[in-house]
Short mmCIF file of C-alpha atoms in Angstrom, two decimals:
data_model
loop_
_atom_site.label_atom_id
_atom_site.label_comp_id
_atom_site.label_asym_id
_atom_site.label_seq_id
_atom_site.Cartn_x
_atom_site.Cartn_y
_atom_site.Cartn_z
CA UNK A 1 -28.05 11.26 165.10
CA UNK A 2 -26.61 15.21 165.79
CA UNK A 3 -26.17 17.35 163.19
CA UNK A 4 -22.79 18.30 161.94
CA UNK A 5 -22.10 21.77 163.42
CA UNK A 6 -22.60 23.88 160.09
CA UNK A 7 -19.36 25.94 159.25
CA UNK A 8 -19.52 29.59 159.78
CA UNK A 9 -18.60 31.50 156.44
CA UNK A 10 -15.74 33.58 156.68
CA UNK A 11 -15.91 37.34 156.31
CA UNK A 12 -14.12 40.09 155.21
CA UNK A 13 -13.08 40.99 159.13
CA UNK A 14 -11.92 37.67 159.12
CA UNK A 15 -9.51 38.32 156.01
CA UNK A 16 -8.59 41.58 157.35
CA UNK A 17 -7.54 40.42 160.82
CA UNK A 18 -5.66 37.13 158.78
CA UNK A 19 -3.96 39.28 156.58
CA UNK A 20 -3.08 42.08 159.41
CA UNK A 21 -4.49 44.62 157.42
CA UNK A 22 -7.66 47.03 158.03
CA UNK A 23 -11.22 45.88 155.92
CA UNK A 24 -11.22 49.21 153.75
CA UNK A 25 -7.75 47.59 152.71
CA UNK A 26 -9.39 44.22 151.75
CA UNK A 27 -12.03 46.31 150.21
CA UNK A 28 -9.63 47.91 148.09
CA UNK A 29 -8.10 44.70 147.07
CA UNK A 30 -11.20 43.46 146.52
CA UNK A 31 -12.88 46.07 143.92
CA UNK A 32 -8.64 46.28 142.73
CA UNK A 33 -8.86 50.12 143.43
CA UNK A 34 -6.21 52.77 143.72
CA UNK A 35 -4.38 53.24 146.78
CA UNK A 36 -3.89 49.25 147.39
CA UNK A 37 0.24 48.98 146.97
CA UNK A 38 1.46 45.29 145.75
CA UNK A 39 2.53 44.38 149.11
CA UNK A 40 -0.87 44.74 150.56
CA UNK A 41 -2.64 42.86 147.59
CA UNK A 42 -0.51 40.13 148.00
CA UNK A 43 -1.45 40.01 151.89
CA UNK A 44 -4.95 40.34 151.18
CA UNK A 45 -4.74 37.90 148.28
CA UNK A 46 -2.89 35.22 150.09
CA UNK A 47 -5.37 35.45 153.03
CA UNK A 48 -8.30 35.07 150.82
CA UNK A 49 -6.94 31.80 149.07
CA UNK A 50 -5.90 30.30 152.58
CA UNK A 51 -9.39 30.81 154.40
CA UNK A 52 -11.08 30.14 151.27
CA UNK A 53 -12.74 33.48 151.41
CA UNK A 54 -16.16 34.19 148.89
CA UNK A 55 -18.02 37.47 148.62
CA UNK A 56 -21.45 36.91 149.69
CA UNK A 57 -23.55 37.86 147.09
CA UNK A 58 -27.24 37.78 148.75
CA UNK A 59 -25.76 39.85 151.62
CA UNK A 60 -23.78 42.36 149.16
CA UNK A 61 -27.36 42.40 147.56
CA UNK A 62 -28.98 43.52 150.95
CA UNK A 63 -27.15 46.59 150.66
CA UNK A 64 -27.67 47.67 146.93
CA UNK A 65 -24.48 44.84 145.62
CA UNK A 66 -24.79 41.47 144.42
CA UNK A 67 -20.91 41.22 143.10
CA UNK A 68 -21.99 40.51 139.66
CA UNK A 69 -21.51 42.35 136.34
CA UNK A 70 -23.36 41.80 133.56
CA UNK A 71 -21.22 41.70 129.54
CA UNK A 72 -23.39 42.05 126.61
CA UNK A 73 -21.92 40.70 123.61
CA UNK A 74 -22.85 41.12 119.76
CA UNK A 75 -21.77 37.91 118.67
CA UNK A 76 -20.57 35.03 120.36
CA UNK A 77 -19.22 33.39 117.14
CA UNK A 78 -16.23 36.22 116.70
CA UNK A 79 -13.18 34.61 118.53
CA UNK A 80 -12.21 38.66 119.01
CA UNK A 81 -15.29 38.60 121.75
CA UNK A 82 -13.74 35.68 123.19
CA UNK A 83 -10.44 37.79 124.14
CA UNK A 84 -12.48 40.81 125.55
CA UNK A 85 -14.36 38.32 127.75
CA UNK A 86 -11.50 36.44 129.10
CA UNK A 87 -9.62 39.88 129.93
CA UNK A 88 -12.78 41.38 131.72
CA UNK A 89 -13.08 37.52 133.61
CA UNK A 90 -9.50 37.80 134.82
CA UNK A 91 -9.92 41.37 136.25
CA UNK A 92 -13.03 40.60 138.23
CA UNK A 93 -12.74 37.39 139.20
CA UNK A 94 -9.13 38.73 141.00
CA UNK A 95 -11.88 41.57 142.75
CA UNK A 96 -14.55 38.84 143.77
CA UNK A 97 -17.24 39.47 141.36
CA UNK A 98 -18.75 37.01 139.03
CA UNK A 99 -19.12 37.69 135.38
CA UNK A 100 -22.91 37.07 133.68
CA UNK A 101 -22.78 36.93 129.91
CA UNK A 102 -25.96 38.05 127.39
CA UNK A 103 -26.07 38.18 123.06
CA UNK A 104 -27.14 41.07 122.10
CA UNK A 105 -27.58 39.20 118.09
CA UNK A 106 -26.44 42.38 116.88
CA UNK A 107 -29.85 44.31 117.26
CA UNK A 108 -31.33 47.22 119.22
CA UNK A 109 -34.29 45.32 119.97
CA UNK A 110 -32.07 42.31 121.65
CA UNK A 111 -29.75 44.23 123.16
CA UNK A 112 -32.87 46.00 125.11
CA UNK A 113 -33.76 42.61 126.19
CA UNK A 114 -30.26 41.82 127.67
CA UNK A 115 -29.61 44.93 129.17
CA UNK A 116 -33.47 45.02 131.02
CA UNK A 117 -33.31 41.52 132.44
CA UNK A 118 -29.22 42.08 133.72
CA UNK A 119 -30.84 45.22 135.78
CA UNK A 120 -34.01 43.48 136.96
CA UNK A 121 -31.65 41.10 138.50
CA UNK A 122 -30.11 44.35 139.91
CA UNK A 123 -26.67 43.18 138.54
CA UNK A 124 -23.72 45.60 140.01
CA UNK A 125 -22.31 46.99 136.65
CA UNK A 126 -22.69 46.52 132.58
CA UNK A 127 -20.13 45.63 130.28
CA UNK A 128 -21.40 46.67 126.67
CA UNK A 129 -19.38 45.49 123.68
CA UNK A 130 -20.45 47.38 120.39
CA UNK A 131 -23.43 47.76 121.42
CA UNK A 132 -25.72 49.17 118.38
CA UNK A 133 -28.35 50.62 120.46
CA UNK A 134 -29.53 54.05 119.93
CA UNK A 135 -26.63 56.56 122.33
CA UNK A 136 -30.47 57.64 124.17
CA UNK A 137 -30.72 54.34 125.02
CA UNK A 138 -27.11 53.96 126.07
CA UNK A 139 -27.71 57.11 128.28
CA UNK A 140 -30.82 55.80 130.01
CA UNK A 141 -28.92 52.54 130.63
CA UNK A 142 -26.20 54.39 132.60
CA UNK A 143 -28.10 56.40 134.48
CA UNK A 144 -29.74 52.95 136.20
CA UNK A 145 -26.44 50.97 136.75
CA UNK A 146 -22.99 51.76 135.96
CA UNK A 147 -22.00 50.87 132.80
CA UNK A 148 -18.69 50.72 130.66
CA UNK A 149 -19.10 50.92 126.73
CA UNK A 150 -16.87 48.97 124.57
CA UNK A 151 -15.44 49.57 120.77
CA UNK A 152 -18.03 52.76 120.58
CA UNK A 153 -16.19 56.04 119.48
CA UNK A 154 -18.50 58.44 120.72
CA UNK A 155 -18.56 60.14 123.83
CA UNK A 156 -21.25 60.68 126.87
CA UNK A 157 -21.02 62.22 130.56
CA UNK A 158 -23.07 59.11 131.78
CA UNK A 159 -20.70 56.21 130.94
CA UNK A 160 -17.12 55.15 130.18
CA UNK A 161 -15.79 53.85 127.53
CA UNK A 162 -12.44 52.14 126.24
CA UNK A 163 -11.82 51.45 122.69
CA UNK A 164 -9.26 50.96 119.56
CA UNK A 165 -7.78 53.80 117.77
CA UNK A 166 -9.57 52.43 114.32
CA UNK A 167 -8.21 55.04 112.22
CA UNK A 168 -4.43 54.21 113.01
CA UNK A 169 -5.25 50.63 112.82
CA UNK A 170 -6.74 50.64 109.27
CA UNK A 171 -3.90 53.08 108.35
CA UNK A 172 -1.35 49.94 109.31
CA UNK A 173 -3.24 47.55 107.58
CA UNK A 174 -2.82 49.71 104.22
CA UNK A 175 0.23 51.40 104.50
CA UNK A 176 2.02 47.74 105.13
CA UNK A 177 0.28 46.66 101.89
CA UNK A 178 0.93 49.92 100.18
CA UNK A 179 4.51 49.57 101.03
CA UNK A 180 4.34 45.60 99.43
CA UNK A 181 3.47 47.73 96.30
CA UNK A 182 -0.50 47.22 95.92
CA UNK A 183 -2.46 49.41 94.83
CA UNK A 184 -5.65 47.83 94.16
CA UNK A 185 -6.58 47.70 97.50
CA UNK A 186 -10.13 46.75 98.82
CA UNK A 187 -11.69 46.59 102.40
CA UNK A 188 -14.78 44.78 103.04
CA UNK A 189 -16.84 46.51 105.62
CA UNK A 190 -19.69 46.01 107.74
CA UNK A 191 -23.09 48.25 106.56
CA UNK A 192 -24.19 50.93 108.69
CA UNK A 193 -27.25 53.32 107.73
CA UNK A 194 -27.65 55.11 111.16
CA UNK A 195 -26.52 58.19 111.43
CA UNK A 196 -24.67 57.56 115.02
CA UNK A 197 -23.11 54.40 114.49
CA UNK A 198 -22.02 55.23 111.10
CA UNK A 199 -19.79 58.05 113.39
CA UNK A 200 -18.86 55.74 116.65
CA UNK A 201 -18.82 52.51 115.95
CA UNK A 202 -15.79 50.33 114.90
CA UNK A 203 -16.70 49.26 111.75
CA UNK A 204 -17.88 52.39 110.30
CA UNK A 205 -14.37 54.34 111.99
CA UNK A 206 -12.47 51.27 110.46
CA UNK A 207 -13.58 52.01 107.18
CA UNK A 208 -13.43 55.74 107.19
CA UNK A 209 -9.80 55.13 108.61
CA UNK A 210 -9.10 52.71 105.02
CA UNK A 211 -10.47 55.82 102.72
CA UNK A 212 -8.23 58.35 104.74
CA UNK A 213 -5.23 56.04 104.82
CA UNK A 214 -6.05 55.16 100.81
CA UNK A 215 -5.99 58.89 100.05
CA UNK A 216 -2.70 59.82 102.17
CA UNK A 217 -1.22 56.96 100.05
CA UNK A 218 -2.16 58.79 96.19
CA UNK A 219 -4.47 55.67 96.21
CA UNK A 220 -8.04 57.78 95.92
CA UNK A 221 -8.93 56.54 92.73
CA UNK A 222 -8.43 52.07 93.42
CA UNK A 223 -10.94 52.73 97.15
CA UNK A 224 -13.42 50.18 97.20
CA UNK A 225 -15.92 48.68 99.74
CA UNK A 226 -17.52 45.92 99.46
CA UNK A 227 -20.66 46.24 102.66
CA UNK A 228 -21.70 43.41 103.83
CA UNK A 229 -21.29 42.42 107.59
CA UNK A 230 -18.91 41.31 109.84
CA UNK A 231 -19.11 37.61 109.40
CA UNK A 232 -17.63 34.75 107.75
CA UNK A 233 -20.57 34.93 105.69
CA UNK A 234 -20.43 38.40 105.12
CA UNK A 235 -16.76 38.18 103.98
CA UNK A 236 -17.53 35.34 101.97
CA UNK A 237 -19.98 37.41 100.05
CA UNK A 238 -17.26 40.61 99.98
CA UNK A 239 -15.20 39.13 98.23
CA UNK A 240 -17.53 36.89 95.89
CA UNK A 241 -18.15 41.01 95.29
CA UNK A 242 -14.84 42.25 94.51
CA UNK A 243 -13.83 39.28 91.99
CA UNK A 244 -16.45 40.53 89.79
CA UNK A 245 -15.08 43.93 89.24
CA UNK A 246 -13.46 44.58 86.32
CA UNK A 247 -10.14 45.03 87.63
CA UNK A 248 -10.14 43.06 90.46
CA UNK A 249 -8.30 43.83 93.49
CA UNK A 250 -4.77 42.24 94.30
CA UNK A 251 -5.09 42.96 98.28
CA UNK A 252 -8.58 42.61 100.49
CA UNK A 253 -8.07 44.29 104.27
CA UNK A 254 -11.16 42.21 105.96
CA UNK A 255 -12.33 44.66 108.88
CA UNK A 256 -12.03 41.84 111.61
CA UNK A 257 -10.52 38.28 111.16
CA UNK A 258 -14.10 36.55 111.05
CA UNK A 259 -14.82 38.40 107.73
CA UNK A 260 -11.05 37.40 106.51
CA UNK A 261 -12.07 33.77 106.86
CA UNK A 262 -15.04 33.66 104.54
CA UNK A 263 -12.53 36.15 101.94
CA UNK A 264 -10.30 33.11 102.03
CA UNK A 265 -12.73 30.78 102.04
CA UNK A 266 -14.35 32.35 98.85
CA UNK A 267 -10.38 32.94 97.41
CA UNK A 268 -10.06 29.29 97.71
CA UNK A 269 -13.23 28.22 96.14
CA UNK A 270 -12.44 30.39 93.02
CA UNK A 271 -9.08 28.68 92.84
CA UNK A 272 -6.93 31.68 94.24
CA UNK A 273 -3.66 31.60 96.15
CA UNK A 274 -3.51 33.89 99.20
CA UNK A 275 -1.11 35.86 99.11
CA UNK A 276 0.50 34.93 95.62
CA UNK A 277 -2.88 35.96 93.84
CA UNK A 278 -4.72 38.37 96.34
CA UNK A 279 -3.07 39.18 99.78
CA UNK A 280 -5.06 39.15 102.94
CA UNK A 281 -4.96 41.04 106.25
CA UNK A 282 -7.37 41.10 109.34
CA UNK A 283 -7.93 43.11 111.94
CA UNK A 284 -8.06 41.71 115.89
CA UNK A 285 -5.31 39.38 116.11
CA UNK A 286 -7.69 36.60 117.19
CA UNK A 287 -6.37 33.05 117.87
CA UNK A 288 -7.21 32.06 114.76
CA UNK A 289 -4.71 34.44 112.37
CA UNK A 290 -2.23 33.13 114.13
CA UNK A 291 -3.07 29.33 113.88
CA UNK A 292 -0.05 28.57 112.01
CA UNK A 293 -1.92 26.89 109.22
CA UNK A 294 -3.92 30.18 108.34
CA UNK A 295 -0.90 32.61 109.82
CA UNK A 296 -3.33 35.85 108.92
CA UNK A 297 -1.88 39.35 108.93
CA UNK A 298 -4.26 41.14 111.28
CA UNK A 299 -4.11 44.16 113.38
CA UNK A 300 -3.96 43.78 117.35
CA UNK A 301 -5.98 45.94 119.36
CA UNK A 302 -5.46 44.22 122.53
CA UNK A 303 -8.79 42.43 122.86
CA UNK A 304 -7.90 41.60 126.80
CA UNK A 305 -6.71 44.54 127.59
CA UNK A 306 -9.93 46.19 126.49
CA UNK A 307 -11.40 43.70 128.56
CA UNK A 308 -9.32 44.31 131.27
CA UNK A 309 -9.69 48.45 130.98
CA UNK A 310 -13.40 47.94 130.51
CA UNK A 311 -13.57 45.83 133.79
CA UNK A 312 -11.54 48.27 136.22
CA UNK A 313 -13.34 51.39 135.08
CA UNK A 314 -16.77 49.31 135.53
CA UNK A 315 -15.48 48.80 139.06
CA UNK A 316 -14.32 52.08 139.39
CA UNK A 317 -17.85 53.61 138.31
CA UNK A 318 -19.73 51.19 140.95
CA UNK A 319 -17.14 52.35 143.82
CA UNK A 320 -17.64 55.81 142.86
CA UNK A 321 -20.91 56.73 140.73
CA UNK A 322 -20.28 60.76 140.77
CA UNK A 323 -17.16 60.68 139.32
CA UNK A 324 -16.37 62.30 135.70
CA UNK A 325 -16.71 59.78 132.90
CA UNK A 326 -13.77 58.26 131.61
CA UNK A 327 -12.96 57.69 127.69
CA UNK A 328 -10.20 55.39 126.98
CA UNK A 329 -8.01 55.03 123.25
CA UNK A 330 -5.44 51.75 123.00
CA UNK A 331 -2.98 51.99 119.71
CA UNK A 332 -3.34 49.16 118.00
CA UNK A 333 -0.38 47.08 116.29
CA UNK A 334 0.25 45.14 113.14
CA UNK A 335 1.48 41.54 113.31
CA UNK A 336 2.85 40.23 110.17
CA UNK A 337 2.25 37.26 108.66
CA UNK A 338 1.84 35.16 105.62
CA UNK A 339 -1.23 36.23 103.75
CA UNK A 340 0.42 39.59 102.71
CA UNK A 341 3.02 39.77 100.19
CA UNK A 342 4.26 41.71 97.19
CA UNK A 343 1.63 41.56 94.35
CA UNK A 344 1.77 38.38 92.20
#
């Protein structure tokens, strides 16, 4: 019995001539870089989906591309991870690529492991979500593949990098509770001892931002940190912390909406109301704060758009290695809800 006749694979000349465009155009489209107008990405778009088009990864490997890019993530149990993922996905999927995921378990040592093995498999770009490692290693990293940093503050010629303006955001959290009338106000934080993250990353800004905002407020003397780590766990344990002071605060600003579940979890189990005995507020705006239900008071920093910045400049550094690094800032927002209120 013959064989079927095997179906050729289509190509990008075959999208380009569909589409009645030129193949740097569908290239453009492709990679989502500048100089494609909406008209043309629709063309290009709509020709893809109706040959059922698919970059060919072995043969984009052939010449130094495989159309994957690697995302290293701290911890895959912080919903706020979740919405930088899903941002980057949408981004790259739209430009062909496929999106690999590694934990880096919040350690240098894993986050070596991740980031060797994604360019042994000679992965197209990196994706690196807080990561803790050493800025050397961070360097060394970029100058193998392109990479794009994010939720680090600091700055390097070798990589990009898109994050939250954590000052501003920890200045909403306590100038809404400020204006509620607390004063008491504590922040549970997650512990840093070296010297460069305790300047770039998130958590360390966050919590600088909460003593700056405290003191622009006339609240110097009521700052208090509980350090701990941003968990449930670790919030649990924050606040099991801060109800043994002797005057015990009436507001806790968790610094990300993980830690703000194990404060309420801890708030409950010591029989107190949220917000009528301690008010709450979270920072990331995750899916859970505003499960109606929990209906958290948390500060949005746009975890897809980081994604989606993170994934464009990623695809910007591959089509264009040489070029000056970028360093992205998004403002961040407050979104109200019902864990804050005036003090009991």
């Amino acid at each position: 019995m013959p064989k079927p006749a095997a179906t050729r694979r289509v190509t990008i000349i075959d999208v380009a001539r569909h589409a009645n465009v030129s193949t740097t155009a569908v290239s453009k489209v492709l990679r989502n870089a500048y100089g494609a107008s909406p008209e043309m990405q629709a063309k290009v778009r709509k020709a893809i989906d109706e040959l059922g088009y698919r970059p060919q990864a072995s043969a984009r490997g052939l010449r130094g591309q495989t159309y994957t890019i690697g995302v290293m993530l701290p911890n895959i149990r912080n919903p706020f991870f979740a919405d930088v993922l899903d941002g980057a996905a949408e981004l790259l999927d739209g430009a062909g690529y496929q999106l690999l995921m590694g934990p880096g378990s919040n350690g240098e040592a894993a986050e070596a492991r991740v980031t060797e093995t994604m360019i042994d498999h000679s992965l197209d770009g990196l994706i690196l979500v807080a990561p803790v490692s050493s800025r050397r290693h961070l360097q060394h990293v970029a100058e193998r593949v392109p990479t794009v940093i994010v939720g680090r503050h600091g700055r390097a010629a070798g990589y990009d990098s898109v994050a939250d303006d954590d000052i501003a955001g920890a200045a909403l959290v306590v100038d809404h509770l400020a204006d509620l009338g607390h004063r008491r106000i504590a922040h549970i934080e997650h512990l840093e001892r070296d010297r460069d993250r305790m300047t770039e990353m998130p958590n360390a800004v966050r919590a600088e931002g909460y003593r700056q905002a405290m003191r622009a407020r006339g609240l110097h003397e009521y700052i208090d940190i509980a350090s701990t780590s941003y968990t449930q766990e670790g919030g649990y344990l924050g606040a099991r912390q801060l109800l043994t002071r002797l005057h015990p605060p009436t507001a806790i600003f968790a610094g990300a909406d993980i830690v703000a579940m194990g404060v309420m979890q801890a708030l409950a189990e010591a029989g107190l109301a949220v917000p009528g005995d301690i008010a709450v507020a979270g920072y990331d705006n995750t899916m859970f704060a505003d499960f109606a239900p929990v209906g958290l008071t948390s500060v949005d920093q746009g975890g897809r758009q980081l994604g989606r910045n993170a994934a464009r400049l990623v695809l910007e550094r591959i089509a264009d290695p040489a070029r000056p690094a970028t360093h992205m800032t998004l403002t961040p927002t407050l979104a109200v809800r019902r864990t804050t209120a005036a003090p009991g």
